[in-house]
Amino acid sequence: VSFTPFAESSPPERVVAFLNQLFTTLSEVVFRHDGTVDKFIGDCLMAVFGAPQTQPDHAARAVAAAEDMQRFVEAQAPAWKQEFGFDVRLAVGINSGEAVVGNLGSEARMEYTVIGDVVNVAARLEAMARPNQTLVTAEVATQVKDGFRFNSLGEAEIRGKRRAVTILELG
């Protein structure tokens, strides 16, 4: 959140320096929860839990990682504000379901990734989330047994979806 104005007004080297700091730590959080960093997309990190190794508790791992990421960024934000001159805050979207995992691309270049509607919904949730907010689907909240509190935000229309999706906020 707030990355675009920073990137617009900063030299590319400064933008890369910030992103490298951010992604180093966020990646470590993903790894600590036995997730896989799928890719970096601009200022976004896409992480996967439950693939390539099956994890029955993949949803809980993803939610715990999101909590840790939010806490880390909140703690680090004052130092980043001083060093880079903007308020760093995260918006996170989490979904759970079936997807295709494997190599995708062309004959000239392949990339390991995860593809499916479940990924698109998670990306839409991330785009809908406010600063410091983690949004999850009802599917995620149902799979996560204990240790997390969710506040229902009701159903929301998601661009490209025929039916509304029940969304909850990690509290």
mmCIF file of N, CA and C in Angstrom, residues 5-79:
data_model
loop_
_atom_site.group_PDB
_atom_site.id
_atom_site.type_symbol
_atom_site.label_atom_id
_atom_site.label_comp_id
_atom_site.label_asym_id
_atom_site.label_seq_id
_atom_site.Cartn_x
_atom_site.Cartn_y
_atom_site.Cartn_z
ATOM 1 N N PRO A 5 3.017 5.902 -5.356
ATOM 2 C CA PRO A 5 3.586 7.257 -5.264
ATOM 3 C C PRO A 5 5.086 7.248 -4.937
ATOM 4 N N PHE A 6 5.511 6.300 -4.074
ATOM 5 C CA PHE A 6 6.934 6.177 -3.757
ATOM 6 C C PHE A 6 7.723 5.824 -5.015
ATOM 7 N N ALA A 7 7.247 4.835 -5.770
ATOM 8 C CA ALA A 7 7.961 4.408 -6.980
ATOM 9 C C ALA A 7 7.989 5.509 -8.034
ATOM 10 N N GLU A 8 6.916 6.278 -8.102
ATOM 11 C CA GLU A 8 6.830 7.355 -9.087
ATOM 12 C C GLU A 8 7.824 8.477 -8.795
ATOM 13 N N SER A 9 8.081 8.722 -7.511
ATOM 14 C CA SER A 9 8.914 9.872 -7.145
ATOM 15 C C SER A 9 10.337 9.499 -6.730
ATOM 16 N N SER A 10 10.706 8.228 -6.867
ATOM 17 C CA SER A 10 12.029 7.783 -6.421
ATOM 18 C C SER A 10 12.833 7.201 -7.574
ATOM 19 N N PRO A 11 14.152 7.305 -7.489
ATOM 20 C CA PRO A 11 14.986 6.656 -8.501
ATOM 21 C C PRO A 11 14.800 5.131 -8.434
ATOM 22 N N PRO A 12 14.889 4.449 -9.554
ATOM 23 C CA PRO A 12 14.680 2.998 -9.569
ATOM 24 C C PRO A 12 15.572 2.239 -8.579
ATOM 25 N N GLU A 13 16.804 2.702 -8.387
ATOM 26 C CA GLU A 13 17.705 2.027 -7.454
ATOM 27 C C GLU A 13 17.164 2.066 -6.025
ATOM 28 N N ARG A 14 16.555 3.173 -5.667
ATOM 29 C CA ARG A 14 15.966 3.321 -4.326
ATOM 30 C C ARG A 14 14.746 2.415 -4.174
ATOM 31 N N VAL A 15 13.954 2.307 -5.219
ATOM 32 C CA VAL A 15 12.777 1.432 -5.209
ATOM 33 C C VAL A 15 13.220 -0.019 -5.040
ATOM 34 N N VAL A 16 14.242 -0.414 -5.772
ATOM 35 C CA VAL A 16 14.758 -1.777 -5.677
ATOM 36 C C VAL A 16 15.316 -2.043 -4.289
ATOM 37 N N ALA A 17 16.013 -1.072 -3.715
ATOM 38 C CA ALA A 17 16.561 -1.244 -2.366
ATOM 39 C C ALA A 17 15.447 -1.510 -1.363
ATOM 40 N N PHE A 18 14.363 -0.755 -1.465
ATOM 41 C CA PHE A 18 13.233 -0.984 -0.561
ATOM 42 C C PHE A 18 12.619 -2.358 -0.794
ATOM 43 N N LEU A 19 12.314 -2.678 -2.056
ATOM 44 C CA LEU A 19 11.667 -3.962 -2.350
ATOM 45 C C LEU A 19 12.527 -5.138 -1.909
ATOM 46 N N ASN A 20 13.823 -5.039 -2.092
ATOM 47 C CA ASN A 20 14.701 -6.125 -1.647
ATOM 48 C C ASN A 20 14.627 -6.315 -0.136
ATOM 49 N N GLN A 21 14.586 -5.222 0.617
ATOM 50 C CA GLN A 21 14.436 -5.335 2.076
ATOM 51 C C GLN A 21 13.105 -5.979 2.437
ATOM 52 N N LEU A 22 12.039 -5.479 1.834
ATOM 53 C CA LEU A 22 10.706 -5.994 2.124
ATOM 54 C C LEU A 22 10.594 -7.473 1.759
ATOM 55 N N PHE A 23 10.985 -7.822 0.534
ATOM 56 C CA PHE A 23 10.823 -9.192 0.073
ATOM 57 C C PHE A 23 11.719 -10.180 0.812
ATOM 58 N N THR A 24 12.881 -9.736 1.250
ATOM 59 C CA THR A 24 13.751 -10.619 2.029
ATOM 60 C C THR A 24 13.034 -11.068 3.292
ATOM 61 N N THR A 25 12.464 -10.134 4.002
ATOM 62 C CA THR A 25 11.800 -10.472 5.254
ATOM 63 C C THR A 25 10.493 -11.220 5.029
ATOM 64 N N LEU A 26 9.687 -10.761 4.086
ATOM 65 C CA LEU A 26 8.415 -11.445 3.846
ATOM 66 C C LEU A 26 8.644 -12.874 3.360
ATOM 67 N N SER A 27 9.666 -13.079 2.556
ATOM 68 C CA SER A 27 9.993 -14.439 2.111
ATOM 69 C C SER A 27 10.364 -15.323 3.292
ATOM 70 N N GLU A 28 11.152 -14.786 4.202
ATOM 71 C CA GLU A 28 11.532 -15.556 5.394
ATOM 72 C C GLU A 28 10.297 -15.945 6.207
ATOM 73 N N VAL A 29 9.332 -15.056 6.289
ATOM 74 C CA VAL A 29 8.089 -15.381 7.003
ATOM 75 C C VAL A 29 7.377 -16.532 6.303
ATOM 76 N N VAL A 30 7.276 -16.476 4.992
ATOM 77 C CA VAL A 30 6.636 -17.560 4.232
ATOM 78 C C VAL A 30 7.368 -18.875 4.492
ATOM 79 N N PHE A 31 8.688 -18.861 4.410
ATOM 80 C CA PHE A 31 9.475 -20.078 4.617
ATOM 81 C C PHE A 31 9.304 -20.607 6.045
ATOM 82 N N ARG A 32 9.247 -19.724 7.026
ATOM 83 C CA ARG A 32 9.077 -20.118 8.421
ATOM 84 C C ARG A 32 7.773 -20.900 8.620
ATOM 85 N N HIS A 33 6.784 -20.606 7.796
ATOM 86 C CA HIS A 33 5.494 -21.298 7.886
ATOM 87 C C HIS A 33 5.374 -22.406 6.834
ATOM 88 N N ASP A 34 6.518 -22.811 6.282
ATOM 89 C CA ASP A 34 6.605 -23.899 5.295
ATOM 90 C C ASP A 34 5.812 -23.626 4.029
ATOM 91 N N GLY A 35 5.798 -22.367 3.624
ATOM 92 C CA GLY A 35 5.178 -22.003 2.354
ATOM 93 C C GLY A 35 6.220 -21.871 1.268
ATOM 94 N N THR A 36 5.750 -21.633 0.059
ATOM 95 C CA THR A 36 6.602 -21.450 -1.109
ATOM 96 C C THR A 36 6.351 -20.059 -1.673
ATOM 97 N N VAL A 37 7.417 -19.324 -1.937
ATOM 98 C CA VAL A 37 7.275 -18.050 -2.631
ATOM 99 C C VAL A 37 7.157 -18.373 -4.105
ATOM 100 N N ASP A 38 5.978 -18.104 -4.667
ATOM 101 C CA ASP A 38 5.734 -18.393 -6.080
ATOM 102 C C ASP A 38 6.421 -17.355 -6.949
ATOM 103 N N LYS A 39 6.176 -16.074 -6.633
ATOM 104 C CA LYS A 39 6.777 -15.019 -7.454
ATOM 105 C C LYS A 39 6.611 -13.667 -6.783
ATOM 106 N N PHE A 40 7.349 -12.711 -7.325
ATOM 107 C CA PHE A 40 7.198 -11.304 -6.975
ATOM 108 C C PHE A 40 6.574 -10.629 -8.180
ATOM 109 N N ILE A 41 5.515 -9.878 -7.957
ATOM 110 C CA ILE A 41 4.810 -9.187 -9.033
ATOM 111 C C ILE A 41 4.776 -7.717 -8.646
ATOM 112 N N GLY A 42 5.694 -6.926 -9.192
ATOM 113 C CA GLY A 42 5.776 -5.523 -8.789
ATOM 114 C C GLY A 42 6.097 -5.438 -7.308
ATOM 115 N N ASP A 43 5.178 -4.865 -6.525
ATOM 116 C CA ASP A 43 5.382 -4.761 -5.084
ATOM 117 C C ASP A 43 4.637 -5.856 -4.323
ATOM 118 N N CYS A 44 4.187 -6.885 -5.030
ATOM 119 C CA CYS A 44 3.443 -7.989 -4.410
ATOM 120 C C CYS A 44 4.287 -9.250 -4.335
ATOM 121 N N LEU A 45 4.034 -10.017 -3.303
ATOM 122 C CA LEU A 45 4.625 -11.332 -3.154
ATOM 123 C C LEU A 45 3.485 -12.337 -3.224
ATOM 124 N N MET A 46 3.612 -13.349 -4.068
ATOM 125 C CA MET A 46 2.618 -14.414 -4.149
ATOM 126 C C MET A 46 3.206 -15.639 -3.481
ATOM 127 N N ALA A 47 2.523 -16.119 -2.444
ATOM 128 C CA ALA A 47 2.978 -17.295 -1.705
ATOM 129 C C ALA A 47 1.936 -18.396 -1.818
ATOM 130 N N VAL A 48 2.415 -19.623 -1.728
ATOM 131 C CA VAL A 48 1.552 -20.791 -1.828
ATOM 132 C C VAL A 48 1.818 -21.695 -0.629
ATOM 133 N N PHE A 49 0.750 -22.203 -0.057
ATOM 134 C CA PHE A 49 0.832 -23.163 1.038
ATOM 135 C C PHE A 49 0.074 -24.413 0.605
ATOM 136 N N GLY A 50 0.619 -25.572 0.885
ATOM 137 C CA GLY A 50 -0.027 -26.816 0.487
ATOM 138 C C GLY A 50 0.458 -27.354 -0.840
ATOM 139 N N ALA A 51 1.438 -26.735 -1.447
ATOM 140 C CA ALA A 51 2.037 -27.214 -2.693
ATOM 141 C C ALA A 51 3.478 -26.693 -2.740
ATOM 142 N N PRO A 52 4.417 -27.411 -3.218
ATOM 143 C CA PRO A 52 4.291 -28.710 -3.847
ATOM 144 C C PRO A 52 4.051 -29.856 -2.866
ATOM 145 N N GLN A 53 4.278 -29.659 -1.575
ATOM 146 C CA GLN A 53 4.001 -30.688 -0.565
ATOM 147 C C GLN A 53 2.605 -30.461 0.001
ATOM 148 N N THR A 54 1.835 -31.520 0.133
ATOM 149 C CA THR A 54 0.506 -31.416 0.730
ATOM 150 C C THR A 54 0.635 -31.043 2.199
ATOM 151 N N GLN A 55 -0.180 -30.099 2.635
ATOM 152 C CA GLN A 55 -0.224 -29.665 4.037
ATOM 153 C C GLN A 55 -1.691 -29.590 4.447
ATOM 154 N N PRO A 56 -2.159 -30.521 5.269
ATOM 155 C CA PRO A 56 -3.560 -30.477 5.685
ATOM 156 C C PRO A 56 -3.935 -29.158 6.366
ATOM 157 N N ASP A 57 -2.965 -28.492 6.977
ATOM 158 C CA ASP A 57 -3.206 -27.230 7.677
ATOM 159 C C ASP A 57 -2.720 -26.018 6.869
ATOM 160 N N HIS A 58 -2.749 -26.147 5.547
ATOM 161 C CA HIS A 58 -2.215 -25.068 4.694
ATOM 162 C C HIS A 58 -2.905 -23.730 4.938
ATOM 163 N N ALA A 59 -4.213 -23.730 5.182
ATOM 164 C CA ALA A 59 -4.930 -22.471 5.399
ATOM 165 C C ALA A 59 -4.447 -21.792 6.682
ATOM 166 N N ALA A 60 -4.278 -22.577 7.741
ATOM 167 C CA ALA A 60 -3.788 -22.007 9.007
ATOM 168 C C ALA A 60 -2.371 -21.463 8.842
ATOM 169 N N ARG A 61 -1.552 -22.156 8.079
ATOM 170 C CA ARG A 61 -0.189 -21.673 7.834
ATOM 171 C C ARG A 61 -0.211 -20.342 7.087
ATOM 172 N N ALA A 62 -1.089 -20.233 6.095
ATOM 173 C CA ALA A 62 -1.185 -18.989 5.322
ATOM 174 C C ALA A 62 -1.657 -17.833 6.194
ATOM 175 N N VAL A 63 -2.656 -18.085 7.039
ATOM 176 C CA VAL A 63 -3.177 -17.031 7.914
ATOM 177 C C VAL A 63 -2.125 -16.630 8.942
ATOM 178 N N ALA A 64 -1.426 -17.603 9.516
ATOM 179 C CA ALA A 64 -0.367 -17.292 10.485
ATOM 180 C C ALA A 64 0.750 -16.484 9.821
ATOM 181 N N ALA A 65 1.089 -16.836 8.592
ATOM 182 C CA ALA A 65 2.117 -16.076 7.870
ATOM 183 C C ALA A 65 1.648 -14.643 7.632
ATOM 184 N N ALA A 66 0.378 -14.473 7.265
ATOM 185 C CA ALA A 66 -0.159 -13.117 7.053
ATOM 186 C C ALA A 66 -0.091 -12.304 8.332
ATOM 187 N N GLU A 67 -0.456 -12.919 9.454
ATOM 188 C CA GLU A 67 -0.363 -12.206 10.739
ATOM 189 C C GLU A 67 1.071 -11.773 11.016
ATOM 190 N N ASP A 68 2.013 -12.689 10.818
ATOM 191 C CA ASP A 68 3.426 -12.363 11.061
ATOM 192 C C ASP A 68 3.906 -11.261 10.125
ATOM 193 N N MET A 69 3.490 -11.310 8.860
ATOM 194 C CA MET A 69 3.877 -10.265 7.911
ATOM 195 C C MET A 69 3.350 -8.906 8.354
ATOM 196 N N GLN A 70 2.089 -8.864 8.745
ATOM 197 C CA GLN A 70 1.490 -7.591 9.190
ATOM 198 C C GLN A 70 2.232 -7.055 10.413
ATOM 199 N N ARG A 71 2.547 -7.938 11.361
ATOM 200 C CA ARG A 71 3.269 -7.498 12.573
ATOM 201 C C ARG A 71 4.659 -6.988 12.230
ATOM 202 N N PHE A 72 5.356 -7.704 11.351
ATOM 203 C CA PHE A 72 6.697 -7.278 10.982
ATOM 204 C C PHE A 72 6.671 -5.909 10.322
ATOM 205 N N VAL A 73 5.778 -5.729 9.371
ATOM 206 C CA VAL A 73 5.719 -4.451 8.653
ATOM 207 C C VAL A 73 5.342 -3.332 9.609
ATOM 208 N N GLU A 74 4.428 -3.595 10.519
ATOM 209 C CA GLU A 74 4.045 -2.576 11.503
ATOM 210 C C GLU A 74 5.250 -2.174 12.365
ATOM 211 N N ALA A 75 6.047 -3.150 12.776
ATOM 212 C CA ALA A 75 7.224 -2.861 13.603
ATOM 213 C C ALA A 75 8.316 -2.147 12.808
ATOM 214 N N GLN A 76 8.471 -2.491 11.544
ATOM 215 C CA GLN A 76 9.536 -1.943 10.704
ATOM 216 C C GLN A 76 9.147 -0.625 10.044
ATOM 217 N N ALA A 77 7.848 -0.325 10.006
ATOM 218 C CA ALA A 77 7.356 0.847 9.275
ATOM 219 C C ALA A 77 8.027 2.163 9.687
ATOM 220 N N PRO A 78 8.236 2.442 10.980
ATOM 221 C CA PRO A 78 8.890 3.711 11.324
ATOM 222 C C PRO A 78 10.297 3.851 10.731
ATOM 223 N N ALA A 79 11.057 2.767 10.730
ATOM 224 C CA ALA A 79 12.411 2.824 10.158
ATOM 225 C C ALA A 79 12.336 3.027 8.648
#
